[in-house]
XYZ file of C-alpha atoms in Angstrom:
467
model
C -40.038 44.991 107.355
C -36.465 45.490 106.083
C -35.966 47.862 103.203
C -35.102 46.140 99.744
C -31.965 47.197 97.834
C -32.389 49.458 94.851
C -31.310 46.777 92.348
C -33.317 44.006 93.853
C -35.607 43.990 90.846
C -32.841 43.453 88.395
C -30.328 41.220 90.126
C -30.569 37.600 89.157
C -31.558 35.121 91.733
C -28.541 33.806 93.632
C -26.300 36.686 92.558
C -24.318 37.893 95.625
C -24.492 41.463 96.785
C -21.429 43.635 96.585
C -20.852 43.218 100.262
C -21.110 39.443 99.968
C -18.775 39.523 97.017
C -16.173 41.450 98.978
C -16.680 39.109 101.886
C -15.955 36.060 99.688
C -12.914 37.794 98.317
C -11.631 38.312 101.845
C -12.173 34.655 102.678
C -10.468 33.275 99.559
C -7.102 33.534 101.205
C -7.531 30.183 102.851
C -7.807 27.639 99.911
C -9.008 24.258 100.908
C -10.235 25.509 104.249
C -13.711 24.774 105.567
C -16.425 27.284 106.047
C -19.072 28.716 103.864
C -16.619 29.726 101.113
C -15.364 26.207 100.743
C -18.880 24.869 100.676
C -19.873 27.410 98.032
C -16.954 26.436 95.819
C -17.794 22.790 96.197
C -21.339 23.544 95.185
C -20.264 25.278 91.950
C -17.658 22.690 90.989
C -19.613 19.723 92.059
C -22.479 20.269 89.658
C -24.620 22.652 91.566
C -27.405 24.490 89.751
C -25.918 27.945 90.280
C -24.100 29.466 87.207
C -22.097 32.632 86.948
C -22.325 35.200 84.086
C -18.974 33.924 82.751
C -20.352 30.446 82.419
C -23.318 31.660 80.403
C -21.053 33.745 78.152
C -18.823 30.784 77.472
C -21.871 28.688 76.626
C -23.101 31.233 74.181
C -19.641 31.346 72.513
C -19.613 27.576 72.096
C -23.081 27.583 70.545
C -22.129 30.379 68.184
C -18.920 28.529 67.156
C -20.857 25.346 66.475
C -23.392 27.199 64.395
C -20.672 28.948 62.362
C -18.823 25.650 61.821
C -22.025 24.114 60.548
C -22.564 27.013 58.156
C -18.966 26.705 56.863
C -19.376 23.002 56.301
C -22.630 23.683 54.478
C -21.019 26.301 52.265
C -18.091 24.002 51.486
C -20.511 21.228 50.649
C -22.522 23.579 48.426
C -19.308 24.695 46.692
C -18.260 21.115 46.123
C -21.638 20.176 44.685
C -21.626 23.297 42.543
C -18.253 22.328 41.116
C -19.549 18.848 40.418
C -22.524 20.321 38.631
C -20.236 22.626 36.694
C -18.297 19.706 35.156
C -21.161 17.303 34.877
C -23.509 17.932 31.959
C -26.369 16.230 33.774
C -26.505 18.996 36.402
C -26.080 21.895 34.016
C -29.818 22.181 33.486
C -30.473 22.119 37.276
C -27.945 24.866 37.845
C -29.522 27.065 35.219
C -33.137 26.161 36.076
C -32.984 27.469 39.619
C -31.089 30.469 40.958
C -31.390 29.280 44.544
C -34.632 31.094 45.236
C -36.956 28.986 43.174
C -36.793 31.296 40.170
C -36.369 30.221 36.555
C -33.284 31.825 34.976
C -32.964 29.938 31.705
C -34.908 32.439 29.588
C -33.082 35.371 31.178
C -29.691 33.754 30.566
C -30.665 32.909 27.003
C -31.609 36.539 26.419
C -28.350 37.624 27.940
C -26.343 35.332 25.645
C -28.394 36.163 22.562
C -27.175 39.728 22.430
C -24.381 41.543 24.220
C -25.971 44.938 23.520
C -24.082 45.467 20.286
C -25.856 42.994 18.084
C -23.167 40.314 18.552
C -23.362 36.922 20.159
C -20.500 36.737 22.663
C -20.752 32.983 23.090
C -17.786 30.894 21.930
C -18.221 29.409 18.468
C -18.303 25.837 19.698
C -20.905 26.802 22.308
C -23.117 28.398 19.659
C -22.787 25.378 17.375
C -23.563 23.003 20.213
C -26.585 24.932 21.498
C -27.941 25.371 17.961
C -27.528 21.635 17.307
C -29.065 20.660 20.633
C -31.644 23.294 21.676
C -32.426 23.360 25.371
C -29.104 21.798 26.388
C -26.562 24.182 27.949
C -23.126 24.188 26.343
C -21.004 23.535 29.406
C -17.245 22.884 29.062
C -17.709 19.123 29.259
C -20.553 19.133 26.736
C -18.647 21.350 24.287
C -15.578 19.158 24.541
C -17.677 16.104 23.811
C -19.326 17.849 20.886
C -15.927 18.714 19.366
C -14.897 15.077 19.693
C -18.133 14.050 18.073
C -17.530 16.366 15.104
C -13.952 15.083 14.706
C -15.155 11.503 14.823
C -17.852 12.283 12.276
C -15.321 13.809 9.873
C -13.003 10.833 10.227
C -15.914 8.485 9.582
C -16.864 10.425 6.436
C -13.300 10.308 5.105
C -13.009 6.584 5.791
C -16.357 5.959 4.144
C -15.299 7.933 1.057
C -12.065 5.951 0.803
C -13.900 2.656 1.190
C -16.412 3.610 -1.487
C -13.647 4.737 -3.849
C -11.646 1.547 -3.338
C -14.778 -0.551 -3.802
C -15.642 1.190 -7.075
C -12.072 0.794 -8.310
C -11.990 -2.831 -7.226
C -15.253 -3.668 -8.982
C -14.634 -1.694 -12.174
C -10.840 -2.061 -12.367
C -8.755 -4.615 -14.294
C -8.720 -8.291 -13.218
C -6.436 -9.621 -10.512
C -3.634 -12.066 -11.166
C -5.726 -14.892 -9.734
C -8.658 -13.957 -11.963
C -6.360 -13.878 -14.989
C -5.091 -17.372 -14.219
C -8.655 -18.608 -14.071
C -9.582 -16.885 -17.335
C -6.437 -18.221 -19.010
C -7.452 -21.778 -18.128
C -4.318 -22.455 -16.089
C -6.064 -23.702 -12.961
C -7.089 -26.940 -14.657
C -3.622 -27.620 -16.113
C -0.992 -29.771 -14.468
C 1.537 -29.186 -17.274
C 2.489 -26.193 -19.430
C 3.351 -26.911 -23.069
C 5.800 -24.518 -24.714
C 6.966 -24.593 -28.331
C 10.700 -23.849 -28.770
C 13.451 -24.208 -31.353
C 15.633 -27.246 -30.920
C 18.538 -26.627 -33.319
C 19.993 -23.244 -32.298
C 23.167 -23.264 -30.141
C 23.007 -20.707 -27.333
C 19.296 -20.024 -27.898
C 17.383 -23.303 -27.849
C 19.126 -26.614 -28.422
C 18.022 -30.108 -27.663
C 20.620 -32.048 -25.737
C 22.481 -34.757 -27.578
C 20.782 -37.508 -25.613
C 17.397 -35.914 -26.302
C 16.555 -35.639 -22.591
C 16.094 -31.877 -22.444
C 16.676 -28.398 -23.855
C 19.094 -25.617 -23.054
C 19.658 -22.030 -24.133
C 18.503 -18.462 -23.607
C 14.945 -19.062 -24.837
C 14.665 -22.083 -22.545
C 15.580 -20.015 -19.479
C 13.090 -17.310 -20.494
C 10.413 -19.988 -20.836
C 11.214 -21.277 -17.339
C 11.060 -17.705 -16.010
C 7.561 -17.221 -17.392
C 6.343 -20.669 -16.341
C 7.450 -20.079 -12.752
C 5.424 -16.868 -12.538
C 2.431 -18.711 -13.995
C 2.634 -21.195 -11.123
C 4.390 -24.149 -12.789
C 7.484 -25.939 -11.544
C 10.324 -26.807 -13.917
C 9.253 -30.441 -13.981
C 5.756 -29.342 -15.046
C 7.042 -27.599 -18.192
C 6.946 -29.651 -21.395
C 9.047 -28.340 -24.293
C 8.139 -29.284 -27.864
C 10.032 -28.581 -31.072
C 8.436 -26.030 -33.375
C 9.461 -24.825 -36.814
C 9.364 -21.275 -38.076
C 6.238 -21.519 -40.197
C 4.295 -23.149 -37.329
C 4.913 -20.467 -34.694
C 1.853 -18.402 -35.592
C -0.352 -21.513 -35.581
C 1.235 -22.639 -32.292
C 1.617 -26.174 -33.660
C 4.600 -28.116 -32.311
C 5.665 -31.756 -32.541
C 5.666 -34.064 -29.549
C 8.046 -36.946 -28.991
C 6.114 -39.081 -31.450
C 6.334 -36.472 -34.197
C 2.650 -35.560 -33.881
C 1.489 -31.978 -34.109
C 0.190 -30.688 -30.790
C -1.108 -27.243 -29.918
C 1.049 -25.589 -27.292
C 0.157 -22.991 -24.673
C 3.044 -20.639 -25.479
C 5.627 -20.165 -28.205
C 9.095 -18.980 -27.133
C 10.972 -19.489 -30.375
C 12.828 -16.375 -31.622
C 9.511 -14.997 -32.905
C 10.022 -11.406 -34.151
C 7.284 -8.804 -33.823
C 6.033 -7.244 -37.058
C 2.921 -5.206 -37.895
C 1.619 -7.956 -40.166
C 1.983 -10.602 -37.451
C 0.375 -8.378 -34.853
C -2.618 -8.011 -37.153
C -2.999 -11.785 -37.312
C -5.854 -12.750 -34.912
C -4.152 -16.068 -34.176
C -1.059 -14.279 -32.830
C -0.913 -12.645 -29.428
C 2.495 -11.096 -28.800
C 3.818 -10.322 -25.366
C 6.145 -7.443 -24.632
C 9.579 -8.148 -26.258
C 12.148 -10.093 -24.259
C 15.234 -9.660 -26.525
C 16.547 -7.166 -29.087
C 18.812 -8.351 -31.891
C 19.408 -7.571 -35.586
C 19.855 -9.316 -38.918
C 23.327 -10.454 -39.986
C 25.080 -12.690 -42.537
C 27.338 -15.738 -42.167
C 29.679 -17.010 -44.846
C 32.544 -19.480 -44.954
C 35.879 -18.068 -43.924
C 37.169 -18.477 -47.517
C 34.426 -16.280 -48.971
C 35.859 -13.917 -51.595
C 34.590 -10.776 -49.897
C 36.316 -10.360 -46.573
C 33.443 -8.285 -45.250
C 29.788 -8.177 -46.273
C 28.384 -4.769 -45.373
C 24.913 -5.091 -46.845
C 22.471 -7.595 -48.224
C 22.920 -6.015 -51.644
C 26.460 -7.427 -51.813
C 24.913 -10.893 -52.002
C 23.430 -10.144 -55.409
C 23.858 -13.172 -57.645
C 24.814 -15.426 -54.725
C 23.058 -18.426 -53.314
C 21.660 -17.295 -50.008
C 19.554 -19.306 -47.551
C 17.220 -18.086 -44.855
C 14.293 -19.223 -42.748
C 11.002 -19.490 -44.582
C 8.282 -17.015 -43.499
C 10.880 -15.073 -41.510
C 11.518 -11.330 -41.462
C 15.054 -12.046 -42.674
C 13.783 -13.690 -45.833
C 11.566 -10.669 -46.489
C 14.488 -8.262 -46.210
C 16.664 -10.481 -48.400
C 14.022 -10.588 -51.105
C 13.968 -6.796 -51.145
C 17.728 -6.535 -51.485
C 18.524 -9.038 -54.241
C 16.953 -10.327 -57.425
C 16.216 -13.942 -57.827
C 14.745 -16.464 -55.422
C 16.424 -16.934 -52.057
C 16.567 -20.411 -50.603
C 14.108 -20.990 -47.723
C 14.345 -23.659 -45.040
C 12.185 -24.458 -42.032
C 15.221 -24.825 -39.726
C 18.230 -22.538 -39.648
C 20.446 -25.515 -38.925
C 19.677 -26.861 -42.399
C 20.859 -23.627 -43.990
C 24.102 -23.756 -42.003
C 24.675 -27.385 -42.942
C 24.314 -26.529 -46.628
C 26.753 -23.660 -46.188
C 29.353 -25.980 -44.672
C 28.995 -28.400 -47.547
C 29.484 -25.596 -50.036
C 26.018 -25.826 -51.532
C 25.325 -22.145 -50.849
C 27.365 -18.987 -50.375
C 25.729 -17.336 -47.358
C 23.088 -17.570 -44.655
C 21.169 -14.603 -43.298
C 18.909 -14.342 -40.268
C 19.039 -12.839 -36.772
C 22.538 -12.433 -35.345
C 21.595 -14.146 -32.068
C 20.606 -17.248 -34.063
C 23.812 -17.371 -36.126
C 26.305 -16.565 -33.363
C 26.098 -20.011 -31.811
C 26.940 -21.749 -35.088
C 29.962 -19.491 -35.605
C 31.121 -20.293 -32.068
C 30.984 -24.013 -32.825
C 32.657 -23.799 -36.251
C 35.740 -21.621 -36.699
C 35.457 -22.030 -40.495
C 32.479 -19.688 -40.493
C 32.663 -15.889 -40.585
C 30.027 -13.575 -39.121
C 29.248 -10.248 -40.849
C 27.425 -7.250 -39.377
C 25.375 -5.721 -42.217
C 24.271 -2.682 -40.179
C 20.561 -2.823 -40.821
C 18.643 -0.153 -38.919
C 15.738 -2.448 -38.234
C 15.725 -4.063 -34.790
C 14.431 -7.588 -34.419
C 12.264 -7.826 -31.293
C 11.662 -11.339 -30.018
C 8.403 -11.878 -28.147
C 6.287 -14.702 -26.757
C 3.215 -15.809 -28.675
C 0.242 -16.592 -26.422
C -2.212 -16.815 -29.310
C -5.725 -15.458 -28.825
C -5.560 -16.104 -25.056
C -5.535 -12.474 -23.880
C -5.473 -13.364 -20.177
C -2.425 -15.584 -20.664
C -0.686 -12.866 -22.677
C -1.233 -10.394 -19.814
C 0.267 -12.858 -17.347
C 3.331 -13.280 -19.578
C 3.692 -9.494 -19.694
C 3.462 -9.411 -15.902
C 6.280 -11.955 -15.596
C 8.519 -9.992 -17.974
C 7.640 -6.731 -16.222
C 8.672 -8.156 -12.852
C 11.926 -9.382 -14.349
C 12.610 -5.968 -15.840
C 11.499 -3.648 -13.014
C 12.573 -5.583 -9.924
C 16.281 -4.998 -9.136
C 16.280 -8.180 -7.066
C 14.987 -10.248 -9.985
C 18.100 -11.213 -11.975
C 16.739 -14.162 -13.927
C 16.927 -12.417 -17.309
C 20.470 -11.205 -16.637
C 21.509 -14.665 -15.530
C 20.134 -16.180 -18.743
C 22.001 -13.623 -20.859
C 25.304 -14.198 -19.059
C 24.965 -17.955 -19.296
C 24.049 -18.274 -22.984
C 24.630 -15.095 -25.007
C 27.594 -13.415 -23.375
C 29.934 -16.318 -24.280
C 28.989 -15.805 -27.938
C 30.305 -12.245 -28.010
C 33.956 -13.279 -27.833
C 33.692 -15.539 -30.866
C 31.668 -13.032 -32.868
C 33.696 -9.804 -32.703
C 32.277 -6.736 -34.374
C 28.744 -8.127 -34.453
C 25.919 -6.842 -32.306
C 24.630 -10.270 -31.334
C 21.993 -9.021 -28.877
C 21.519 -6.112 -26.530
C 22.783 -6.837 -23.028
C 19.774 -5.253 -21.332
C 16.256 -6.590 -21.112
C 13.856 -4.569 -23.264
C 11.762 -2.102 -21.306
C 8.489 -3.515 -20.062
C 5.471 -1.519 -18.897
C 3.250 -2.743 -16.064
C 0.308 -4.651 -17.553
C -3.310 -3.884 -16.557
C -3.476 -6.130 -13.485
C -5.407 -5.033 -10.385
C -3.173 -4.843 -7.369
C -3.403 -3.322 -3.875
C -1.427 -0.099 -3.366
C 1.055 -1.783 -1.052
C 1.802 -4.349 -3.780
C 2.925 -1.708 -6.272
C 6.540 -1.751 -5.171
C 8.108 -1.887 -8.652
C 8.810 1.349 -10.511
C 7.009 2.069 -13.763
C 9.345 3.440 -16.417
C 8.678 5.069 -19.749
C 9.396 2.922 -22.763
C 9.562 5.241 -25.778
C 10.914 2.473 -28.003
C 8.361 -0.134 -26.927
C 6.287 -1.530 -29.805
C-alpha cells in the first residue's frame, strides 16, 4: 500500500497536489494545444463540476453584495416611510406607539415632554395648545399648522358674526329707509304730486301769461324736491295758494275750488309760532332773505332806513305774514293787509298807499319790472328763512329734507345754484344796495334715513345757524 500525503485529510477532493500544480504550470506554455492540460481547461470552462477556491470566493462576494444592497434598499424604504409618517398626521400615532421593538413609548414620551427637569414644559406653545385641546393626538408639524389655521378661521368667523349681528341690530332698530319713508308718506299710490305755490311774484313764482304753467325760483325748488320723491315734471301739478292758506295747505285748482295739496312751496317763513302749529311741518330752510320796503321813486324820503320812518304813512303788507307783524310793532295805526303781494304793489302804483313792506326776494321782481319803484334796505337783523310745509306728514317732511340735503352736500348737484342764477341773480342788478337773498343754499343736515355705509358719500357739515 502506498503511503498517503500528510495533508490528505484536509485537501479538498479534486484539488491538485503541488507537484501536479507545477506540472500544469509547465504545460501552460502551449495554449490551445491538446493533452491533458487542454482537456482540463475545457472541463472547467465548459461547465464541469470542479470549482477552484477563487470561484467560491467570488460567489461569496456576490452573495454578500446582494445582501447588503437589499439591506440598503430596505433602510431607504424605511426612511422614506418614516418621512411620510412624519408629515402625515395619520401615522403620528403609529410612530409613537411602537419604537420598533414592540414597545409602547407614548407614556414615556409624554412624561418626557411634561417636564424638562426644571419644572418647565419645553413644548412649543402651539403644540401644548393643540395637545391640550385634543388629548391623545400628537402635535406633529402638520397637525399644529392645521390647528393654527383652524384658530385663525375661528377668529375670523367670530368677527364676521359680530359684524353681522351689529348690522342686523342697527338695521332693525335704526331709522326707516328711503323706500319705507315713501310708503309711509303715501307716495306709492300717487300718480301726481300737488304743490301749492304763489302765482303773482316775478322771479319767485309767477303764472305765465297764457296760464299754461309757472316759472320762478320756488318753482324750480319744487321740481327739485318732486324729482327726488320719484315724480317727473309732467306729474307735478302746481296750484295757486294765498298767504293765509299756506298753513292749512289749501290751494285753488283751475276751477277755483279749494284743494288740499301735498306740499307748500310758497315763500313760507319759519317762525316759532308756526313751528308750534300741529298742522305745519317745516322742512329745513331752502332760502335766506330779509324784510325790505318799496316806495315810488318820487317818495319824499330818498332812503327809508327803518320801519319806524313809515310812521303816519299808508303801508301795505301780506296778511298773516311775519312782515305785517314787524310793521305793527314799528308804527302806530293799522297797516293795510292783502292776501297777495301783487295787490299791494298795484295800489302803490296807483298812489293809494305810500309803501309796501315784505321780504326783499318778493319785492325785487316788481322793482325790476317797474323802474318807477324804489327798493329800500331797512337793515333788520332778523333773517327770513323760507321752508317747505309738508303738514303733519312726518315721513314726507323727512324726504323733503333728504332732497335739500343732497342738493346742499353734493358738489355735483347744482340744481339749487342753477335756480338761483336763473331767477334771483338777475334781480340783483336792478336792486342795488339791497340784500335780496343769500347766494348760497342754507346749510342742511342729513336727515334720519337709514342708509348702507357705502351710500354715505356726502359730507355732513355743522349748521350752527340752522333753526
